[in-house]
PDB file of C-alpha atoms in Angstrom:
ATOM      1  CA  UNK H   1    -191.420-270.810-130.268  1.00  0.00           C
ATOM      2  CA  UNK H   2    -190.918-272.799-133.325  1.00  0.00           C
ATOM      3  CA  UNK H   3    -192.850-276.039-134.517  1.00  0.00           C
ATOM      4  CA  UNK H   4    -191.563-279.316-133.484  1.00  0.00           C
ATOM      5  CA  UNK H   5    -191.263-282.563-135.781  1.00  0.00           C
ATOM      6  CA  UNK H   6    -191.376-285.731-133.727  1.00  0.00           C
ATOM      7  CA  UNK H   7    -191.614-288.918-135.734  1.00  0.00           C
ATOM      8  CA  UNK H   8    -193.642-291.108-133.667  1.00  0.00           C
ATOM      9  CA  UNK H   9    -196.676-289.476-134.822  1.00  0.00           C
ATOM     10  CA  UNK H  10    -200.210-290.914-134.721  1.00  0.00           C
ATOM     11  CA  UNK H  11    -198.747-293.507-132.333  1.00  0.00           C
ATOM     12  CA  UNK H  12    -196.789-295.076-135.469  1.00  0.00           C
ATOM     13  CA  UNK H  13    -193.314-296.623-134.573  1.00  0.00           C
ATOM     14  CA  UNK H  14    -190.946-295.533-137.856  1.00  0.00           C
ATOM     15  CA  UNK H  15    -187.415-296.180-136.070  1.00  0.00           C
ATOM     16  CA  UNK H  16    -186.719-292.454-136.277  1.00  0.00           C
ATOM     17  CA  UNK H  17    -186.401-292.104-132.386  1.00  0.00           C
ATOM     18  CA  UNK H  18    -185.211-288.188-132.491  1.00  0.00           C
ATOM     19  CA  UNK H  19    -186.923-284.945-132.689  1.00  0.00           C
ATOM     20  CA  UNK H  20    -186.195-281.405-134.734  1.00  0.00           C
ATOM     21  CA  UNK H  21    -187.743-278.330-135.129  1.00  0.00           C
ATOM     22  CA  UNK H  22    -188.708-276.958-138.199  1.00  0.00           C
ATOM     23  CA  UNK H  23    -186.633-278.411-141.589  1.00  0.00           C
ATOM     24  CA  UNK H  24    -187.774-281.173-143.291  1.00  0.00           C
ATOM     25  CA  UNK H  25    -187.662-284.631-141.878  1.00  0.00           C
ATOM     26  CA  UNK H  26    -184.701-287.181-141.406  1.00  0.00           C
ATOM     27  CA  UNK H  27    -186.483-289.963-143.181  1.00  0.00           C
ATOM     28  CA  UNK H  28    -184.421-292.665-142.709  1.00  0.00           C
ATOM     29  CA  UNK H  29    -185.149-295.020-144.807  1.00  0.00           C
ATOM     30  CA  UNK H  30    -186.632-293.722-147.503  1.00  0.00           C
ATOM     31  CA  UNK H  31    -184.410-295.181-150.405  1.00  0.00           C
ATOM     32  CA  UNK H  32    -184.985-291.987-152.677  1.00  0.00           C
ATOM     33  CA  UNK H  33    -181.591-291.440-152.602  1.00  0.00           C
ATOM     34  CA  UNK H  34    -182.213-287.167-152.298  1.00  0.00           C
ATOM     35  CA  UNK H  35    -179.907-284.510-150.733  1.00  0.00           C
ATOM     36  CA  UNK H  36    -181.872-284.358-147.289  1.00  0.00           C
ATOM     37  CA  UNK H  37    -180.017-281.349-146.947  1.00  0.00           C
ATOM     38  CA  UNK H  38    -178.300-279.269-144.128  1.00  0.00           C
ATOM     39  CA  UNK H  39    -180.872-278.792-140.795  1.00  0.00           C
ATOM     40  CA  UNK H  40    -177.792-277.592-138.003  1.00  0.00           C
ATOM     41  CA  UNK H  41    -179.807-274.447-138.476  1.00  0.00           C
ATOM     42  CA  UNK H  42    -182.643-276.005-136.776  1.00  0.00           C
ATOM     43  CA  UNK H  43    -180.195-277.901-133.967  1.00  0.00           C
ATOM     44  CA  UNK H  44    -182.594-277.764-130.657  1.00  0.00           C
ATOM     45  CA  UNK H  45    -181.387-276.935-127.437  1.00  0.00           C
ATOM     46  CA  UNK H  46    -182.302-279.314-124.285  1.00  0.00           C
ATOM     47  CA  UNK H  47    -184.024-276.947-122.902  1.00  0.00           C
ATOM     48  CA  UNK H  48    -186.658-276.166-125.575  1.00  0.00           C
ATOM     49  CA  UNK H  49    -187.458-279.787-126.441  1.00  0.00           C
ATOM     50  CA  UNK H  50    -188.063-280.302-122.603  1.00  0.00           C
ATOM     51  CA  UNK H  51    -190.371-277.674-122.958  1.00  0.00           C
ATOM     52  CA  UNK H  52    -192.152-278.919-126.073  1.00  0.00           C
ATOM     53  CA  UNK H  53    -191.757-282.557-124.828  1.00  0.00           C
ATOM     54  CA  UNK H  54    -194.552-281.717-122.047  1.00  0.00           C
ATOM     55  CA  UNK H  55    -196.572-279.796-124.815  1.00  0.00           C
ATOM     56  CA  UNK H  56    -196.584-282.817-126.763  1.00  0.00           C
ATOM     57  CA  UNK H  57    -197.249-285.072-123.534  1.00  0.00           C
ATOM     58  CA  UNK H  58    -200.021-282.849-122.736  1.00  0.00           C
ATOM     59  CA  UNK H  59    -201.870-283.035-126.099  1.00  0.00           C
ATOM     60  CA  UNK H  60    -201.261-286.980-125.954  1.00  0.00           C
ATOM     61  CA  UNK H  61    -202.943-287.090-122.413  1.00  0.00           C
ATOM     62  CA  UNK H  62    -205.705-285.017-123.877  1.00  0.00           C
ATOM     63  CA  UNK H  63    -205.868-286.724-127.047  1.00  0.00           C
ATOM     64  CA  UNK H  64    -206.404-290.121-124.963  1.00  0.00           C
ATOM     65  CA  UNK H  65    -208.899-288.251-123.376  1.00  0.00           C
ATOM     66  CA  UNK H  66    -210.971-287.700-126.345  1.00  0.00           C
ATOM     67  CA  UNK H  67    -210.503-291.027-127.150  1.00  0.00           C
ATOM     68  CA  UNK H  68    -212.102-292.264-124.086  1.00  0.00           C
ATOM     69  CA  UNK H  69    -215.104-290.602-124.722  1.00  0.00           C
ATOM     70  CA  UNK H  70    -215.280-291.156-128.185  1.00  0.00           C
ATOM     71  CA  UNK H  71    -215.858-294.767-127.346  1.00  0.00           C
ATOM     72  CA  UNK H  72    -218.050-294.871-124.784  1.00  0.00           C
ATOM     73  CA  UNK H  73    -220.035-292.933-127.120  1.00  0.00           C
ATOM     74  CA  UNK H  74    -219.326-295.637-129.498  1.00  0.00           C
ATOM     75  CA  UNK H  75    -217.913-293.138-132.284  1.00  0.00           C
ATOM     76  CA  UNK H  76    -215.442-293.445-134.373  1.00  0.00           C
ATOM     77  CA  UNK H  77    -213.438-290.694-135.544  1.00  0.00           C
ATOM     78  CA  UNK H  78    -211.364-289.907-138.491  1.00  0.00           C
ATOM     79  CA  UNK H  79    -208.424-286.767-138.343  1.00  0.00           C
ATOM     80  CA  UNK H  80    -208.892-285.245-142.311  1.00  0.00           C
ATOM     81  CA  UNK H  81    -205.886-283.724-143.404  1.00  0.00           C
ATOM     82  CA  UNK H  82    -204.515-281.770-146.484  1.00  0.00           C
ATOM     83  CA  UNK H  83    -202.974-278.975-148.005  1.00  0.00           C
ATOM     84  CA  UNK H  84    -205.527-275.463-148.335  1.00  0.00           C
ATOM     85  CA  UNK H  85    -207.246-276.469-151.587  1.00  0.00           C
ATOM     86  CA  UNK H  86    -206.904-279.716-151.709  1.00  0.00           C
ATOM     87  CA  UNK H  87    -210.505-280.274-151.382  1.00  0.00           C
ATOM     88  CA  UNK H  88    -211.380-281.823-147.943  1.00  0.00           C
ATOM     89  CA  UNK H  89    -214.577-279.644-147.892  1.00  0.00           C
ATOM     90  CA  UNK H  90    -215.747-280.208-151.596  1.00  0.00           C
ATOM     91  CA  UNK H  91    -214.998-284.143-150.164  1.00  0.00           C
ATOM     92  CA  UNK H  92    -217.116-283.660-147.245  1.00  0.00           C
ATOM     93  CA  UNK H  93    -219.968-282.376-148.768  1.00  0.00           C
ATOM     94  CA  UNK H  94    -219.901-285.127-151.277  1.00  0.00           C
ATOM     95  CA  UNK H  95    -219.344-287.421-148.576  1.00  0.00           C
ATOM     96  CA  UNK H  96    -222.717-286.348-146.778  1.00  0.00           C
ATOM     97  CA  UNK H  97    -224.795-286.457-149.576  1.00  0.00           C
ATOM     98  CA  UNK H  98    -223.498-289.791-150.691  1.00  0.00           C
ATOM     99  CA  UNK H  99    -223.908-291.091-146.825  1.00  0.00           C
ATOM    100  CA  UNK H 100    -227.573-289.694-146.270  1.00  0.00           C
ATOM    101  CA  UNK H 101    -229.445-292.021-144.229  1.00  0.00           C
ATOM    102  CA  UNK H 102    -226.417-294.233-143.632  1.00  0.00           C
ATOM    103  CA  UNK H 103    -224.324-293.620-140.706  1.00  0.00           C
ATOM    104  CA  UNK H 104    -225.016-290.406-137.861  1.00  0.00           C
ATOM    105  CA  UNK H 105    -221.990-288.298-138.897  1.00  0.00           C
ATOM    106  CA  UNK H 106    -220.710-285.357-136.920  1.00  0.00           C
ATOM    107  CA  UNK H 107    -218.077-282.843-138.286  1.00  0.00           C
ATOM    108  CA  UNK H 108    -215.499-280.931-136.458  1.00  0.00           C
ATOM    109  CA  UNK H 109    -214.636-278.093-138.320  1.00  0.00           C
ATOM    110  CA  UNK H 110    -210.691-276.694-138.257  1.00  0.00           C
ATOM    111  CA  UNK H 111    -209.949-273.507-139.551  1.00  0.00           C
ATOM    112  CA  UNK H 112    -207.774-270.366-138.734  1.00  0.00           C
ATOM    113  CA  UNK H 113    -210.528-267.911-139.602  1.00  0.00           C
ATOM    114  CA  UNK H 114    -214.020-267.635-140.887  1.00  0.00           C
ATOM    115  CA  UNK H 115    -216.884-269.968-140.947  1.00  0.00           C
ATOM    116  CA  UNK H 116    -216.709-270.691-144.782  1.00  0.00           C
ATOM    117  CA  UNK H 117    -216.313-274.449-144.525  1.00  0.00           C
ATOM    118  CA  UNK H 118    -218.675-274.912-141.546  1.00  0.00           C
ATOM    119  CA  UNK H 119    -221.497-273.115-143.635  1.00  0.00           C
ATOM    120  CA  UNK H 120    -220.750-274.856-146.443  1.00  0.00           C
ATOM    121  CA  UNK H 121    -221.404-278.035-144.505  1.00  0.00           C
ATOM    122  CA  UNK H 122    -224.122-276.789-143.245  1.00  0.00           C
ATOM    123  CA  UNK H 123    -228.051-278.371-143.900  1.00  0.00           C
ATOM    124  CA  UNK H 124    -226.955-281.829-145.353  1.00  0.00           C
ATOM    125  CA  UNK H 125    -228.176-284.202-141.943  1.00  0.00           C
ATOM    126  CA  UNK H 126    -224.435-283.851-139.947  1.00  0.00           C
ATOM    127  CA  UNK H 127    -223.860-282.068-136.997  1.00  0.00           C
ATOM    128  CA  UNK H 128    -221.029-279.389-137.519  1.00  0.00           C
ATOM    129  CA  UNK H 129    -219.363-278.002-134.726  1.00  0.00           C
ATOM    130  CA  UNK H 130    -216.463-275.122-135.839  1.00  0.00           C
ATOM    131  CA  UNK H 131    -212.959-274.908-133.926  1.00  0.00           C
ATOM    132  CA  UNK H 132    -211.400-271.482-135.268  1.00  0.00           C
ATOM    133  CA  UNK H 133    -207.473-271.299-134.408  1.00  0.00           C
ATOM    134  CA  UNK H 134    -207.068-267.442-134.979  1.00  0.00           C
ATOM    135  CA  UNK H 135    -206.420-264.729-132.465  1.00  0.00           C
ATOM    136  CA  UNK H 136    -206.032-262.243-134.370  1.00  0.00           C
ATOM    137  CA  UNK H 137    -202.308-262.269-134.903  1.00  0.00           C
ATOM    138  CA  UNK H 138    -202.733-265.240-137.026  1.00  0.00           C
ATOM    139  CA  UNK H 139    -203.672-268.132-135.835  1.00  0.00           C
ATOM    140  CA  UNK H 140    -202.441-272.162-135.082  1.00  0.00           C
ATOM    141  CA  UNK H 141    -201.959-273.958-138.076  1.00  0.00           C
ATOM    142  CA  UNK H 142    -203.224-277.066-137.059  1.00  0.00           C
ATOM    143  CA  UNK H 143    -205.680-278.314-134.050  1.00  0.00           C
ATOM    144  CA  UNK H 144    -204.427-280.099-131.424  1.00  0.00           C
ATOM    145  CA  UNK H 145    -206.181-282.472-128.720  1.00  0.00           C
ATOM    146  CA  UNK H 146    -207.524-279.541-126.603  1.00  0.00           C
ATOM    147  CA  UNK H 147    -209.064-277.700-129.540  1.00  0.00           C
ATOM    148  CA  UNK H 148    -210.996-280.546-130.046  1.00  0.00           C
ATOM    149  CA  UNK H 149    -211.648-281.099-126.827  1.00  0.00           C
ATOM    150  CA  UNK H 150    -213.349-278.071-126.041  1.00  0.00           C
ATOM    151  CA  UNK H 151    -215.554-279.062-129.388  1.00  0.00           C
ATOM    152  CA  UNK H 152    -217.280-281.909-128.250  1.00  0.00           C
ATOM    153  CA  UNK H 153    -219.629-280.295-125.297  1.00  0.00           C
ATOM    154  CA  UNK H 154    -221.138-278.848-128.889  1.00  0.00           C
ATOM    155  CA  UNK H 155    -221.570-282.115-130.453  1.00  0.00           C
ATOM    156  CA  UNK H 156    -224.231-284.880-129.161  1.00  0.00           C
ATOM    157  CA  UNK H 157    -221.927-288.156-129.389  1.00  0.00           C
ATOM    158  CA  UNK H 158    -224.301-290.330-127.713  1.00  0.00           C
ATOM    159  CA  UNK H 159    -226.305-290.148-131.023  1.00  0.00           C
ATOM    160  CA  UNK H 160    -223.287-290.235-133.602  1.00  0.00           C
ATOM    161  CA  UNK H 161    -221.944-293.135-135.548  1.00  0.00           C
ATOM    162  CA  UNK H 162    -218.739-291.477-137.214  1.00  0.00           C
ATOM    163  CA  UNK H 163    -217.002-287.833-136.585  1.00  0.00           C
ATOM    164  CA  UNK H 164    -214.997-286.407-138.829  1.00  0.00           C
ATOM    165  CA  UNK H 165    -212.544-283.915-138.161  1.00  0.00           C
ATOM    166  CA  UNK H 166    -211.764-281.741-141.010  1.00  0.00           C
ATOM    167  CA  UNK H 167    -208.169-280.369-139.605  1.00  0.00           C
ATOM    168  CA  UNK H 168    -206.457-277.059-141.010  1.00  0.00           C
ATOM    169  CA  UNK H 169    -205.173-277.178-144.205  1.00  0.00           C
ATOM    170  CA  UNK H 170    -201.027-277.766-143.540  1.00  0.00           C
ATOM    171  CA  UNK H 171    -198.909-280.419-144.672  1.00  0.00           C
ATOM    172  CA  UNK H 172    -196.511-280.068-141.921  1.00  0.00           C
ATOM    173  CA  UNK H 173    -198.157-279.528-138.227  1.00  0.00           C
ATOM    174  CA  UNK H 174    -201.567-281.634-138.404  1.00  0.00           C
ATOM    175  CA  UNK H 175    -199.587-284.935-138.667  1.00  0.00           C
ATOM    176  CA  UNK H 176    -197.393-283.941-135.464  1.00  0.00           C
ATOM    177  CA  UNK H 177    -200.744-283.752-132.966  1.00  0.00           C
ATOM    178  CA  UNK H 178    -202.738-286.321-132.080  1.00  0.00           C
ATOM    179  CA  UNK H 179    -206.322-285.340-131.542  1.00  0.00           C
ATOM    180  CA  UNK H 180    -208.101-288.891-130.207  1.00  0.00           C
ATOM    181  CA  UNK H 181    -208.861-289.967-133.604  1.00  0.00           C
ATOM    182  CA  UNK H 182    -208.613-293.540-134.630  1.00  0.00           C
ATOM    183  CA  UNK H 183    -207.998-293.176-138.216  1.00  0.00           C
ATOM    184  CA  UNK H 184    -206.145-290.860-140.454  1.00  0.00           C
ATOM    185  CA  UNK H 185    -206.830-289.935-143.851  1.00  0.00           C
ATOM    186  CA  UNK H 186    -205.171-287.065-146.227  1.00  0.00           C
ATOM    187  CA  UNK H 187    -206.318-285.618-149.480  1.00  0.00           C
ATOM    188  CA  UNK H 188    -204.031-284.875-152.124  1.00  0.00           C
ATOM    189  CA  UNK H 189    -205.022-283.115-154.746  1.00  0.00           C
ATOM    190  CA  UNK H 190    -202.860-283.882-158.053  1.00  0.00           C
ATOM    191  CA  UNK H 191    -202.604-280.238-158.640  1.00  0.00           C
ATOM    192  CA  UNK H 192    -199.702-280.246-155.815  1.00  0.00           C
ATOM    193  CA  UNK H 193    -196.764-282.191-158.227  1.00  0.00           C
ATOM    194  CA  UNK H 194    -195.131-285.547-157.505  1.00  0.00           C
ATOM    195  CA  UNK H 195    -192.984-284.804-155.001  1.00  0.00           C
ATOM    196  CA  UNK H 196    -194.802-283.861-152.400  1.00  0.00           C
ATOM    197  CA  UNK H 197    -194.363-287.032-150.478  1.00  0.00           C
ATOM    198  CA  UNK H 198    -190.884-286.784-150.757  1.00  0.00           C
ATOM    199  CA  UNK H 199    -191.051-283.068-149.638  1.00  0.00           C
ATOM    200  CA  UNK H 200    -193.439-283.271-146.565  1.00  0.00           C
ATOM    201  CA  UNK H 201    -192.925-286.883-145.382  1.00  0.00           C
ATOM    202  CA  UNK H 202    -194.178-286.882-141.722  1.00  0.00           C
ATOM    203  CA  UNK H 203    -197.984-285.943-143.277  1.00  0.00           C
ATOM    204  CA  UNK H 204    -197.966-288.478-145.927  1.00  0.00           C
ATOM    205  CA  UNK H 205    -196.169-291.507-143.729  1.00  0.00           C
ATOM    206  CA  UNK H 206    -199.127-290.495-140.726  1.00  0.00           C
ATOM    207  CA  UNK H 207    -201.961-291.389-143.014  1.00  0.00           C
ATOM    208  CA  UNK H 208    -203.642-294.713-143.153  1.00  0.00           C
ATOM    209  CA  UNK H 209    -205.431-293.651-146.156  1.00  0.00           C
ATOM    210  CA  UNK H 210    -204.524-291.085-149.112  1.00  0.00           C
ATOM    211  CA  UNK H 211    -207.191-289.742-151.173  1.00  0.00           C
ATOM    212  CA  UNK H 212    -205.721-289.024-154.475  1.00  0.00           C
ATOM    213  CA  UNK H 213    -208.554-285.953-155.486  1.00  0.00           C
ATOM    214  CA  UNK H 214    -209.279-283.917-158.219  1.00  0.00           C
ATOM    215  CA  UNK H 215    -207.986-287.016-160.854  1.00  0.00           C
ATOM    216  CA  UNK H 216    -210.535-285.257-163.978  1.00  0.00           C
ATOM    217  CA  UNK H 217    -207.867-282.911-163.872  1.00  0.00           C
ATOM    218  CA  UNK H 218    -204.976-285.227-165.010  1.00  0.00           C
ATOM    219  CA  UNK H 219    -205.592-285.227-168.739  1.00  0.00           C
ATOM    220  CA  UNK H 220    -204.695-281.099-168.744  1.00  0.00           C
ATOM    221  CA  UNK H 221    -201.618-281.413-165.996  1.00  0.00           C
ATOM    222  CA  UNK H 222    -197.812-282.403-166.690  1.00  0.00           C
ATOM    223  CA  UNK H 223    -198.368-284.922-163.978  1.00  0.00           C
ATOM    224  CA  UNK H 224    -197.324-288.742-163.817  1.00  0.00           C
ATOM    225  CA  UNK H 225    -198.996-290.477-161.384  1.00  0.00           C
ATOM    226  CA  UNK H 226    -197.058-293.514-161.222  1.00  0.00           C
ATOM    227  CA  UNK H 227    -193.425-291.307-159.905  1.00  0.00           C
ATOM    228  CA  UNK H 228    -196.656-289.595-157.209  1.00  0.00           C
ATOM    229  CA  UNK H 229    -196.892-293.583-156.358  1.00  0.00           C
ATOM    230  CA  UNK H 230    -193.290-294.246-156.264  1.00  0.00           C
ATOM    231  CA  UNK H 231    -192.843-291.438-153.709  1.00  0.00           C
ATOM    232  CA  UNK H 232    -195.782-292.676-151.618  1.00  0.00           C
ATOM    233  CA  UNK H 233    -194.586-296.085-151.250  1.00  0.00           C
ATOM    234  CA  UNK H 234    -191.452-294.521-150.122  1.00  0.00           C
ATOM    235  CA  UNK H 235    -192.167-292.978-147.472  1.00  0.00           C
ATOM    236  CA  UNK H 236    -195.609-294.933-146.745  1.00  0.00           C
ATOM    237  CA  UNK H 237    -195.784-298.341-148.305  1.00  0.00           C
ATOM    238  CA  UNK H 238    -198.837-299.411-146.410  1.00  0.00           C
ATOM    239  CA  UNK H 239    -201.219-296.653-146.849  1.00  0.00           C
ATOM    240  CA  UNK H 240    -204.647-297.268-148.652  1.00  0.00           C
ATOM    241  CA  UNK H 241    -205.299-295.103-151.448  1.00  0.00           C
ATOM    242  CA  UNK H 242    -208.759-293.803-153.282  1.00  0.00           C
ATOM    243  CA  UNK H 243    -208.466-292.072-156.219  1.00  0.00           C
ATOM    244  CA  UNK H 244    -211.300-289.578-156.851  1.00  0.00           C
ATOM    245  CA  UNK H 245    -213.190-286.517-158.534  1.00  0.00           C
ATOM    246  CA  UNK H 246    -215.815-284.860-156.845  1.00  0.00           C
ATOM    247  CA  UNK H 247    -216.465-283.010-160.073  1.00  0.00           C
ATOM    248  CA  UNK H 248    -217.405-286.141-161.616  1.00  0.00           C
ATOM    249  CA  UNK H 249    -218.136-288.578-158.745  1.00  0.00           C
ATOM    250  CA  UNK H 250    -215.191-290.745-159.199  1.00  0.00           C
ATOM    251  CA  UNK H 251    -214.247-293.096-156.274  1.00  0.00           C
ATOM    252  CA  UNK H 252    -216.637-291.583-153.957  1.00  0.00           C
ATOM    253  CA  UNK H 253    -218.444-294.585-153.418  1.00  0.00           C
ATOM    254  CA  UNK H 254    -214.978-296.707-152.522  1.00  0.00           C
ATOM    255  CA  UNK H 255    -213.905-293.253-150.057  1.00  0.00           C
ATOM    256  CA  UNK H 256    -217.616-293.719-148.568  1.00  0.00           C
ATOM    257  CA  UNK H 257    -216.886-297.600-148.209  1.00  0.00           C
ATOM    258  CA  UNK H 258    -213.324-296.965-146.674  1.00  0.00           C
ATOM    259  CA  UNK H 259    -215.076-294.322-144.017  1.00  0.00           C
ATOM    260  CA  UNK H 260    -217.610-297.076-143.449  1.00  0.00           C
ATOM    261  CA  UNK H 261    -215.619-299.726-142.799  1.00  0.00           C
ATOM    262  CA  UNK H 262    -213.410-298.245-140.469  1.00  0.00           C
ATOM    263  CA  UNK H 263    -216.163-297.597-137.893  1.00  0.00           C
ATOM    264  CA  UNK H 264    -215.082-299.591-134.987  1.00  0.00           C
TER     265      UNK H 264
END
């Protein structure tokens, strides 16, 4: 079928008002000034994007769903996005030691295969609940509203503070689905270049916070952090960033304080 881009994502009002399939975003905007290039490959008939217009309405009805419960549970919930590698998992475990004793945390874990992630998550005082997108002919690259959904019977939210859903490693189609979280957060890792927010704008302008990860690498990369900033603020200019190493513990205490202090 094709993925979808709609720009309203995350319930965020960016003027865009139109919807694509796959190609990189409009962004209006922007002010980068780049070539956005030519997408009348990717022109959409009316029929398809009335069909994927009730996929997306369905997830949103879901998502809202989730949401519900979520807070008569009185959880809040954070959607964890990045890039494979990026280090969401290496985050999360550093997270849970960090937190221990602090807040109840449950962890919905997204991936297309394998219990890797889950396991290593496992034993450190959160309950970890896995969502695996594969069917054996791949697999979803993102989870959407009903995945999670069908996660929560597994989870006891009536004795959680804070969930954290660690979503598939994409840049593209985790931003596009709303899952009933109340916060988003991304981790970039500095090993993925400059232009990234440039390149995959829809991820980067859904996040309320950017974690800025694996910084003890800088000193041995051909990477300027300031044009990474110039990008963001592009495309984003109200997003909190962190800036941290879980090799070396940097910033984990202000990520731990932003999770914190978004509980509702």
């Amino acid at each position: 079928m094709g993925r979808f881009h709609r720009h309203d994502e995350h319930g965020h009002s960016h003027g865009h008002g139109h919807t694509h399939e796959h190609g990189q975003a409009h962004g209006h905007g922007h002010g980068h000034g780049a070539d956005l290039g030519d997408h009348s490959g990717y022109d959409t008939g009316p029929e398809r994007v009335s069909v994927l217009e009730r996929i997306f309405d369905e997830n949103d009805a879901t998502a809202a769903a989730n949401r519900a419960d979520f807070e008569a549970a009185g959880v809040t919930v954070v959607n964890l996005m990045s890039s494979p590698g990026a280090g969401k998992t290496s985050l999360l475990r550093a997270t849970l030691q960090r937190l221990a004793g602090g807040p109840r945390i449950g962890i919905v874990e997204g991936d297309i295969e394998t219990s890797i992630d889950a396991d290593r998550l496992a034993g450190l005082g959160a309950a970890v609940t896995l969502v695996n997108t594969g069917n054996g002919f791949g697999g979803e690259c993102h989870l959407d509203a009903p995945m999670v959904r069908s996660a929560l019977p597994r989870l006891p939210l009536h004795e959680l503070d804070l969930v954290i859903i660690e979503n598939v490693g994409n840049l593209v189609c985790p931003a596009e689905f709303a899952v009933g979280e109340h916060s988003r957060a991304m981790v970039y890792s500095v090993t993925e270049g400059e232009d990234k927010p440039l390149k995959y704008p829809v991820m980067f302008r859904s996040a309320d916070l950017v974690v800025v990860n694996k910084i003890d690498l800088l000193p041995h990369l051909p990477f300027e952090l300031d044009a990474f900033y110039r990008n963001l603020r592009a495309v984003n200019p109200d997003a909190a960033v962190v800036e941290t190493s879980v090799l070396t513990g940097a910033g984990i205490d202000r990520w731990c304080d932003w999770l914190t202090g978004v509980r509702r």
